[in-house]
Amino acid sequence: ARGRKRAVTPCALMRAEAADFELLRALGQVSYAVESSSERTLTWSGGEDGSVPDSFSVSGLGPSAGDAVMKLYAGKVVGWDDGTMSTSNAVPDVLLKEYVNAAAAPMADAEVTAYQKLYGDPNDSTIGQTWDGRVVGEAFDPKSVPVVPLIAFFASKPVTQGAESSLWTVQAWGPGGLQKLADYPSRRQPIYEQKWWPPVQRARDAGLGPRMRFVRNAAKGVLRSMEAIHRRGVAHGAIDASAFSMSTLNDADADDLEVRLMNFGFASSLTPETRMNDMRASAMVIAELAFSSLALNGPSAVTSSEALRRLFEDVFLLDEKAAREYFLEEPEFAAVVEFFEYRDRQGDGWRLLVDLWRGDGSAEDALARAEAVETPYD
């Protein structure tokens, strides 16, 4: 139902009500066989009116606890009016996620708890006062953290009959809509009109130039997101290619690509073990991205994350030299070899990938090394 209008600026984790939003259309339903070590009654940490997380992917431990069910809706904000929302009745402002059963509730709780930590770092604000009382500096902007913004949460009656109530979260509708990194390798690219001026741009856009730039910027975006959440003490726990929202999937827009992490339903506090798990998962994401996107014949069973994991761990035994020698002999992966080796006389492109698979080092170090790996078209 349409609610009252309030002059309120949406911000991270605002307590909201169902009347603040209008559902435009259902986008689908997702169910997961979640795993938990014990049953418990959830007390929603966001307050007495409830809350819920963003979206999530599966990667858990422990005995099965049943199926968690989540429904997705495109929606509009109707209870807030700060002048930033779309005026069109057909254009969505937000993505609403309804957690409709008890099995999904702990995931909702984990997500909101993670966002509270991500948005609660006092070092993200430079606000201060001078000796004479003048306010200086800048307030924290949630959009500065490379995660999909979570702006509100609430509890309400379910859309369909069944449970007594549902938990909901409200996510900002990004510039890329529902585009995810997992969709990129197989996406059919529009015809690219190469720019003829300046001459350096012609060199950058020759051949695989735009695609290599996109893959490199996407890989850096993966590591940049991980560095940001790890620095704030949060481990994601379910890193895969579907957990990254993309502002674009077009090679031609590689220079403007924005990557944001989402799906915090398995998030937890950062520990040496959870950090290592995130790092190893990022290796699978980056390997599948590079091999599937740059292989001569495109994505295949051989370039899937699991197939590459078996190669690197079970066949190459995490030896970067063995991996490099193998792929050098495969014409299918000539562009992948070029991507990891250009201007890289010390072999750190391959070594970085193997170190990620080992879970060695920090996301901060990995990002710095990724920044140093160049392609012929940068």
CSV table of C-alpha atoms in Angstrom, one decimal:
chain,number,residue,atom,x,y,z
A,1,ALA,CA,0.0,0.0,0.0
A,2,ARG,CA,1.1,3.6,-0.6
A,3,GLY,CA,2.2,5.2,2.7
A,4,ARG,CA,2.6,8.6,4.0
A,5,LYS,CA,5.3,10.9,2.5
A,6,ARG,CA,8.2,11.7,4.8
A,7,ALA,CA,11.1,14.0,4.0
A,8,VAL,CA,13.7,11.4,4.9
A,9,THR,CA,17.0,10.7,3.1
A,10,PRO,CA,17.5,6.9,2.8
A,11,CYS,CA,20.6,5.8,4.5
A,12,ALA,CA,22.4,2.6,5.4
A,13,LEU,CA,20.2,0.2,7.5
A,14,MET,CA,17.3,2.6,8.1
A,15,ARG,CA,14.4,1.0,10.1
A,16,ALA,CA,11.5,1.1,7.7
A,17,GLU,CA,7.9,-0.2,7.3
A,18,ALA,CA,6.2,-2.2,4.6
A,19,ALA,CA,4.1,0.9,3.6
A,20,ASP,CA,7.3,2.7,2.6
A,21,PHE,CA,7.6,0.5,-0.5
A,22,GLU,CA,5.6,-0.6,-3.5
A,23,LEU,CA,6.2,-3.9,-5.2
A,24,LEU,CA,6.4,-3.5,-9.0
A,25,ARG,CA,7.0,-7.1,-10.0
A,26,ALA,CA,8.2,-10.4,-8.8
A,27,LEU,CA,11.7,-11.3,-10.0
A,28,GLY,CA,11.8,-14.9,-8.8
A,29,GLN,CA,12.3,-17.2,-5.9
A,30,VAL,CA,15.5,-18.8,-4.7
A,31,SER,CA,15.7,-21.7,-2.2
A,32,TYR,CA,18.9,-23.1,-0.7
A,33,ALA,CA,19.7,-26.2,1.3
A,34,VAL,CA,21.2,-24.3,4.2
A,35,GLU,CA,23.4,-25.9,6.9
A,36,SER,CA,23.6,-25.1,10.5
A,37,SER,CA,25.2,-26.8,13.5
A,38,SER,CA,22.2,-26.2,15.8
A,39,GLU,CA,18.6,-24.9,15.9
A,40,ARG,CA,18.0,-21.6,17.5
A,41,THR,CA,15.3,-18.9,17.8
A,42,LEU,CA,16.3,-15.7,16.0
A,43,THR,CA,16.0,-12.4,17.8
A,44,TRP,CA,16.4,-9.9,15.1
A,45,SER,CA,19.5,-7.8,15.9
A,46,GLY,CA,18.1,-4.8,14.0
A,47,GLY,CA,15.3,-4.1,16.4
A,48,GLU,CA,11.9,-5.3,17.5
A,49,ASP,CA,10.3,-4.7,14.1
A,50,GLY,CA,12.6,-7.1,12.3
A,51,SER,CA,15.1,-7.0,9.4
A,52,VAL,CA,16.7,-9.1,6.7
A,53,PRO,CA,19.8,-9.3,4.4
A,54,ASP,CA,20.7,-8.6,0.8
A,55,SER,CA,21.0,-11.8,-1.4
A,56,PHE,CA,23.4,-14.7,-1.0
A,57,SER,CA,25.1,-17.7,-2.5
A,58,VAL,CA,25.6,-21.1,-0.8
A,59,SER,CA,28.7,-22.3,1.0
A,60,GLY,CA,28.2,-23.6,4.5
A,61,LEU,CA,29.2,-26.1,7.1
A,62,GLY,CA,27.4,-28.5,9.3
A,63,PRO,CA,24.3,-30.8,9.1
A,64,SER,CA,21.3,-29.8,6.9
A,65,ALA,CA,18.7,-27.6,8.5
A,66,GLY,CA,16.2,-27.5,5.6
A,67,ASP,CA,15.6,-25.1,2.7
A,68,ALA,CA,15.9,-21.4,3.1
A,69,VAL,CA,13.5,-19.5,0.8
A,70,MET,CA,14.0,-16.0,-0.5
A,71,LYS,CA,11.8,-14.1,-2.9
A,72,LEU,CA,13.0,-11.1,-5.0
A,73,TYR,CA,11.0,-8.1,-6.0
A,74,ALA,CA,11.6,-4.9,-8.0
A,75,GLY,CA,10.1,-2.1,-6.1
A,76,LYS,CA,9.8,1.7,-5.5
A,77,VAL,CA,10.2,3.9,-2.5
A,78,VAL,CA,6.8,5.6,-1.7
A,79,GLY,CA,7.2,6.5,1.9
A,80,TRP,CA,10.3,8.6,1.6
A,81,ASP,CA,10.6,11.7,-0.5
A,82,ASP,CA,14.1,13.3,-0.6
A,83,GLY,CA,14.1,14.2,-4.3
A,84,THR,CA,16.6,11.4,-5.3
A,85,MET,CA,14.1,8.6,-6.3
A,86,SER,CA,12.8,8.0,-9.7
A,87,THR,CA,9.5,9.8,-10.6
A,88,SER,CA,8.5,7.1,-13.0
A,89,ASN,CA,6.0,4.5,-11.7
A,90,ALA,CA,7.6,1.8,-13.8
A,91,VAL,CA,11.3,2.3,-13.0
A,92,PRO,CA,12.5,0.4,-9.8
A,93,ASP,CA,14.4,2.3,-7.2
A,94,VAL,CA,15.2,-0.7,-5.0
A,95,LEU,CA,15.4,-4.5,-4.9
A,96,LEU,CA,13.4,-6.0,-2.0
A,97,LYS,CA,14.2,-9.4,-0.7
A,98,GLU,CA,11.7,-11.4,1.4
A,99,TYR,CA,13.0,-14.1,3.6
A,100,VAL,CA,9.9,-16.2,4.0
A,101,ASN,CA,10.8,-19.0,6.5
A,102,ALA,CA,12.7,-19.8,9.7
A,103,ALA,CA,15.6,-21.4,7.8
A,104,ALA,CA,16.3,-18.1,6.0
A,105,ALA,CA,16.2,-16.0,9.2
A,106,PRO,CA,19.8,-16.6,10.4
A,107,MET,CA,21.0,-15.6,6.9
A,108,ALA,CA,19.1,-12.4,7.2
A,109,ASP,CA,20.6,-11.8,10.6
A,110,ALA,CA,24.1,-12.4,9.3
A,111,GLU,CA,23.7,-10.0,6.5
A,112,VAL,CA,22.4,-7.1,8.5
A,113,THR,CA,25.0,-7.7,11.2
A,114,ALA,CA,27.7,-7.6,8.5
A,115,TYR,CA,26.4,-4.3,7.1
A,116,GLN,CA,26.3,-2.8,10.5
A,117,LYS,CA,30.0,-3.5,10.9
A,118,LEU,CA,30.8,-2.4,7.3
A,119,TYR,CA,29.1,0.9,7.9
A,120,GLY,CA,30.3,1.4,11.4
A,121,ASP,CA,34.0,2.1,11.0
A,122,PRO,CA,34.8,5.5,12.6
A,123,ASN,CA,37.8,5.8,10.4
A,124,ASP,CA,35.6,6.2,7.4
A,125,SER,CA,34.5,9.7,8.6
A,126,THR,CA,36.8,12.7,8.6
A,127,ILE,CA,34.3,14.9,10.5
A,128,GLY,CA,36.0,17.0,13.2
A,129,GLN,CA,36.0,20.4,14.8
A,130,THR,CA,38.5,23.2,14.8
A,131,TRP,CA,39.6,25.0,18.0
A,132,ASP,CA,36.9,27.6,17.3
A,133,GLY,CA,34.0,25.1,16.8
A,134,ARG,CA,33.9,25.0,13.0
A,135,VAL,CA,32.9,21.6,11.6
A,136,VAL,CA,35.5,20.3,9.1
A,137,GLY,CA,35.9,17.1,7.1
A,138,GLU,CA,33.4,14.8,5.3
A,139,ALA,CA,30.7,12.5,6.7
A,140,PHE,CA,30.9,8.8,5.8
A,141,ASP,CA,29.2,7.9,2.5
A,142,PRO,CA,28.0,4.2,2.5
A,143,LYS,CA,28.5,4.2,-1.3
A,144,SER,CA,32.2,4.6,-0.7
A,145,VAL,CA,32.4,1.0,0.4
A,146,PRO,CA,32.5,-1.3,-2.7
A,147,VAL,CA,29.4,-3.4,-1.6
A,148,VAL,CA,25.9,-3.1,-2.9
A,149,PRO,CA,24.2,-0.6,-0.6
A,150,LEU,CA,21.7,-2.0,1.9
A,151,ILE,CA,19.4,0.9,2.8
A,152,ALA,CA,16.6,-0.5,4.9
A,153,PHE,CA,15.1,-3.5,6.7
A,154,PHE,CA,11.7,-4.4,8.2
A,155,ALA,CA,9.3,-7.2,9.1
A,156,SER,CA,5.8,-7.6,7.7
A,157,LYS,CA,3.2,-10.1,6.7
A,158,PRO,CA,4.3,-12.3,3.9
A,159,VAL,CA,3.2,-11.6,0.3
A,160,THR,CA,1.7,-15.1,0.1
A,161,GLN,CA,0.0,-17.1,2.8
A,162,GLY,CA,2.1,-19.4,4.9
A,163,ALA,CA,4.4,-17.9,7.6
A,164,GLU,CA,3.2,-15.5,10.2
A,165,SER,CA,5.7,-12.8,9.1
A,166,SER,CA,8.6,-12.3,6.7
A,167,LEU,CA,11.9,-10.5,7.1
A,168,TRP,CA,12.8,-8.1,4.4
A,169,THR,CA,15.9,-6.1,3.3
A,170,VAL,CA,15.9,-3.3,0.8
A,171,GLN,CA,18.9,-2.9,-1.5
A,172,ALA,CA,19.6,0.1,-3.7
A,173,TRP,CA,19.0,-0.6,-7.4
A,174,GLY,CA,22.4,-0.3,-9.0
A,175,PRO,CA,23.3,1.2,-12.4
A,176,GLY,CA,23.7,-2.3,-13.8
A,177,GLY,CA,20.4,-3.6,-12.4
A,178,LEU,CA,20.8,-7.3,-11.7
A,179,GLN,CA,24.0,-7.8,-13.7
A,180,LYS,CA,26.5,-10.1,-12.1
A,181,LEU,CA,30.1,-11.1,-12.8
A,182,ALA,CA,29.0,-14.7,-13.5
A,183,ASP,CA,27.1,-13.4,-16.5
A,184,TYR,CA,30.0,-11.7,-18.2
A,185,PRO,CA,32.1,-14.5,-19.9
A,186,SER,CA,29.2,-15.8,-22.0
A,187,ARG,CA,27.6,-12.4,-22.7
A,188,ARG,CA,27.4,-11.5,-26.4
A,189,GLN,CA,29.2,-8.2,-26.9
A,190,PRO,CA,27.8,-5.4,-29.0
A,191,ILE,CA,29.8,-4.4,-32.1
A,192,TYR,CA,32.5,-2.1,-30.8
A,193,GLU,CA,33.4,1.0,-32.8
A,194,GLN,CA,37.1,1.6,-32.4
A,195,LYS,CA,38.0,5.2,-31.7
A,196,TRP,CA,40.5,6.6,-34.2
A,197,TRP,CA,41.8,9.5,-32.1
A,198,PRO,CA,44.0,9.8,-30.2
A,199,PRO,CA,46.4,7.3,-31.6
A,200,VAL,CA,47.1,5.8,-28.2
A,201,GLN,CA,43.4,5.0,-27.9
A,202,ARG,CA,43.6,3.0,-31.2
A,203,ALA,CA,46.4,0.9,-29.6
A,204,ARG,CA,44.5,0.3,-26.5
A,205,ASP,CA,41.4,-0.8,-28.4
A,206,ALA,CA,43.2,-3.1,-30.9
A,207,GLY,CA,42.2,-6.7,-30.9
A,208,LEU,CA,41.5,-8.0,-27.4
A,209,GLY,CA,42.2,-4.6,-25.8
A,210,PRO,CA,38.8,-3.8,-24.4
A,211,ARG,CA,38.2,-7.4,-23.2
A,212,MET,CA,41.6,-7.6,-21.4
A,213,ARG,CA,40.9,-4.2,-19.8
A,214,PHE,CA,37.5,-5.4,-18.6
A,215,VAL,CA,38.9,-8.7,-17.2
A,216,ARG,CA,41.7,-6.9,-15.4
A,217,ASN,CA,39.4,-4.2,-13.9
A,218,ALA,CA,36.9,-6.8,-12.9
A,219,ALA,CA,39.6,-8.9,-11.1
A,220,LYS,CA,40.8,-5.7,-9.3
A,221,GLY,CA,37.2,-5.0,-8.4
A,222,VAL,CA,36.9,-8.4,-6.8
A,223,LEU,CA,40.0,-7.9,-4.7
A,224,ARG,CA,39.1,-4.3,-3.9
A,225,SER,CA,35.8,-5.4,-2.5
A,226,MET,CA,37.5,-8.1,-0.4
A,227,GLU,CA,40.1,-5.7,0.9
A,228,ALA,CA,37.4,-3.3,2.0
A,229,ILE,CA,35.3,-5.8,4.0
A,230,HIS,CA,38.4,-7.5,5.5
A,231,ARG,CA,39.8,-4.2,6.7
A,232,ARG,CA,36.5,-3.7,8.5
A,233,GLY,CA,36.6,-7.1,10.2
A,234,VAL,CA,34.1,-8.9,8.0
A,235,ALA,CA,34.5,-12.2,6.2
A,236,HIS,CA,32.1,-12.9,3.4
A,237,GLY,CA,31.9,-16.7,3.6
A,238,ALA,CA,30.3,-17.3,0.2
A,239,ILE,CA,32.5,-15.7,-2.5
A,240,ASP,CA,31.6,-16.7,-6.0
A,241,ALA,CA,31.0,-15.0,-9.3
A,242,SER,CA,27.3,-14.4,-8.6
A,243,ALA,CA,28.2,-12.4,-5.5
A,244,PHE,CA,29.6,-9.5,-7.5
A,245,SER,CA,27.3,-6.8,-8.9
A,246,MET,CA,28.5,-5.1,-12.1
A,247,SER,CA,27.7,-1.6,-13.3
A,248,THR,CA,28.2,-2.9,-16.9
A,249,LEU,CA,29.0,-6.1,-18.8
A,250,ASN,CA,30.2,-4.3,-22.0
A,251,ASP,CA,33.8,-4.5,-22.9
A,252,ALA,CA,33.6,-1.0,-24.4
A,253,ASP,CA,32.8,0.4,-20.9
A,254,ALA,CA,35.7,-1.3,-19.2
A,255,ASP,CA,37.3,1.9,-18.0
A,256,ASP,CA,34.1,2.9,-16.2
A,257,LEU,CA,33.4,-0.5,-14.6
A,258,GLU,CA,32.3,-0.6,-11.0
A,259,VAL,CA,32.3,-3.9,-9.0
A,260,ARG,CA,30.4,-4.3,-5.8
A,261,LEU,CA,30.1,-7.3,-3.5
A,262,MET,CA,26.8,-8.5,-2.2
A,263,ASN,CA,25.2,-11.7,-0.7
A,264,PHE,CA,26.3,-11.5,2.9
A,265,GLY,CA,24.1,-14.2,4.2
A,266,PHE,CA,27.1,-16.3,5.3
A,267,ALA,CA,29.2,-13.4,6.6
A,268,SER,CA,31.0,-13.7,9.9
A,269,SER,CA,33.8,-12.0,11.8
A,270,LEU,CA,37.2,-12.1,10.2
A,271,THR,CA,39.6,-14.7,11.6
A,272,PRO,CA,42.7,-16.3,10.0
A,273,GLU,CA,40.5,-19.2,8.8
A,274,THR,CA,37.7,-17.1,7.4
A,275,ARG,CA,40.2,-14.8,5.7
A,276,MET,CA,41.9,-17.8,4.1
A,277,ASN,CA,38.5,-19.2,2.9
A,278,ASP,CA,37.6,-15.8,1.2
A,279,MET,CA,41.1,-15.6,-0.4
A,280,ARG,CA,40.9,-19.1,-1.8
A,281,ALA,CA,37.3,-18.4,-3.1
A,282,SER,CA,38.5,-15.3,-4.8
A,283,ALA,CA,41.2,-17.3,-6.7
A,284,MET,CA,38.4,-19.5,-8.2
A,285,VAL,CA,36.4,-16.4,-9.2
A,286,ILE,CA,39.4,-14.7,-10.8
A,287,ALA,CA,40.7,-17.8,-12.5
A,288,GLU,CA,37.2,-18.6,-14.0
A,289,LEU,CA,36.9,-15.0,-15.1
A,290,ALA,CA,40.2,-14.9,-16.9
A,291,PHE,CA,40.1,-18.4,-18.5
A,292,SER,CA,36.4,-18.3,-19.5
A,293,SER,CA,36.6,-14.7,-20.9
A,294,LEU,CA,39.8,-15.1,-22.8
A,295,ALA,CA,39.8,-18.7,-24.0
A,296,LEU,CA,39.7,-19.0,-27.7
A,297,ASN,CA,36.4,-20.8,-27.7
A,298,GLY,CA,34.9,-19.0,-24.7
A,299,PRO,CA,33.5,-20.6,-21.5
A,300,SER,CA,33.4,-24.4,-21.3
A,301,ALA,CA,33.5,-27.2,-18.7
A,302,VAL,CA,37.3,-26.9,-18.7
A,303,THR,CA,37.2,-23.2,-17.7
A,304,SER,CA,34.7,-23.6,-14.9
A,305,SER,CA,35.9,-22.7,-11.4
A,306,GLU,CA,35.8,-26.3,-10.1
A,307,ALA,CA,37.7,-27.7,-13.1
A,308,LEU,CA,40.4,-25.0,-12.7
A,309,ARG,CA,40.6,-25.7,-9.0
A,310,ARG,CA,41.2,-29.4,-9.7
A,311,LEU,CA,43.9,-28.5,-12.2
A,312,PHE,CA,45.7,-26.0,-10.0
A,313,GLU,CA,45.4,-27.9,-6.7
A,314,ASP,CA,45.4,-31.6,-7.8
A,315,VAL,CA,47.5,-31.6,-11.0
A,316,PHE,CA,49.8,-28.6,-10.7
A,317,LEU,CA,50.0,-28.9,-6.9
A,318,LEU,CA,49.8,-25.1,-6.7
A,319,ASP,CA,53.1,-24.8,-8.6
A,320,GLU,CA,52.9,-21.6,-10.8
A,321,LYS,CA,55.7,-22.8,-13.1
A,322,ALA,CA,53.9,-26.1,-13.8
A,323,ALA,CA,50.6,-24.2,-14.5
A,324,ARG,CA,52.4,-21.8,-16.9
A,325,GLU,CA,54.1,-24.5,-18.8
A,326,TYR,CA,50.9,-26.4,-19.3
A,327,PHE,CA,48.9,-23.5,-20.6
A,328,LEU,CA,51.8,-22.4,-22.9
A,329,GLU,CA,51.3,-25.6,-24.8
A,330,GLU,CA,47.5,-25.0,-25.2
A,331,PRO,CA,46.6,-22.7,-28.2
A,332,GLU,CA,43.1,-22.4,-26.6
A,333,PHE,CA,44.6,-20.3,-23.8
A,334,ALA,CA,47.2,-18.1,-25.6
A,335,ALA,CA,45.3,-14.9,-24.6
A,336,VAL,CA,45.2,-16.1,-21.0
A,337,VAL,CA,48.9,-16.5,-21.0
A,338,GLU,CA,49.4,-13.1,-22.6
A,339,PHE,CA,47.1,-11.6,-19.9
A,340,PHE,CA,49.1,-13.0,-17.0
A,341,GLU,CA,52.5,-12.4,-18.4
A,342,TYR,CA,52.7,-9.1,-20.3
A,343,ARG,CA,55.5,-6.9,-18.9
A,344,ASP,CA,55.7,-9.4,-16.0
A,345,ARG,CA,59.2,-10.7,-16.2
A,346,GLN,CA,59.1,-12.2,-12.7
A,347,GLY,CA,56.0,-14.3,-13.3
A,348,ASP,CA,54.0,-12.6,-10.6
A,349,GLY,CA,50.7,-12.9,-12.6
A,350,TRP,CA,50.8,-16.6,-12.2
A,351,ARG,CA,52.2,-16.4,-8.7
A,352,LEU,CA,49.5,-14.1,-7.5
A,353,LEU,CA,46.8,-16.5,-8.7
A,354,VAL,CA,48.5,-19.5,-7.0
A,355,ASP,CA,49.1,-17.5,-3.7
A,356,LEU,CA,45.4,-16.6,-3.7
A,357,TRP,CA,44.6,-20.3,-4.1
A,358,ARG,CA,46.8,-21.1,-1.1
A,359,GLY,CA,45.1,-18.4,0.9
A,360,ASP,CA,48.4,-16.7,1.6
A,361,GLY,CA,48.7,-13.0,2.4
A,362,SER,CA,46.0,-10.4,2.7
A,363,ALA,CA,43.5,-8.9,0.3
A,364,GLU,CA,45.4,-5.6,0.6
A,365,ASP,CA,48.6,-7.2,-0.6
A,366,ALA,CA,46.8,-9.1,-3.4
A,367,LEU,CA,45.2,-5.9,-4.7
A,368,ALA,CA,48.5,-4.1,-4.8
A,369,ARG,CA,50.1,-7.0,-6.8
A,370,ALA,CA,47.1,-7.0,-9.2
A,371,GLU,CA,47.5,-3.3,-9.8
A,372,ALA,CA,51.1,-4.0,-10.9
A,373,VAL,CA,50.2,-6.7,-13.5
A,374,GLU,CA,49.7,-4.9,-16.8
A,375,THR,CA,48.1,-6.0,-20.1
A,376,PRO,CA,49.3,-4.9,-23.5
A,377,TYR,CA,46.3,-2.5,-23.7
A,378,ASP,CA,46.4,-0.6,-20.5
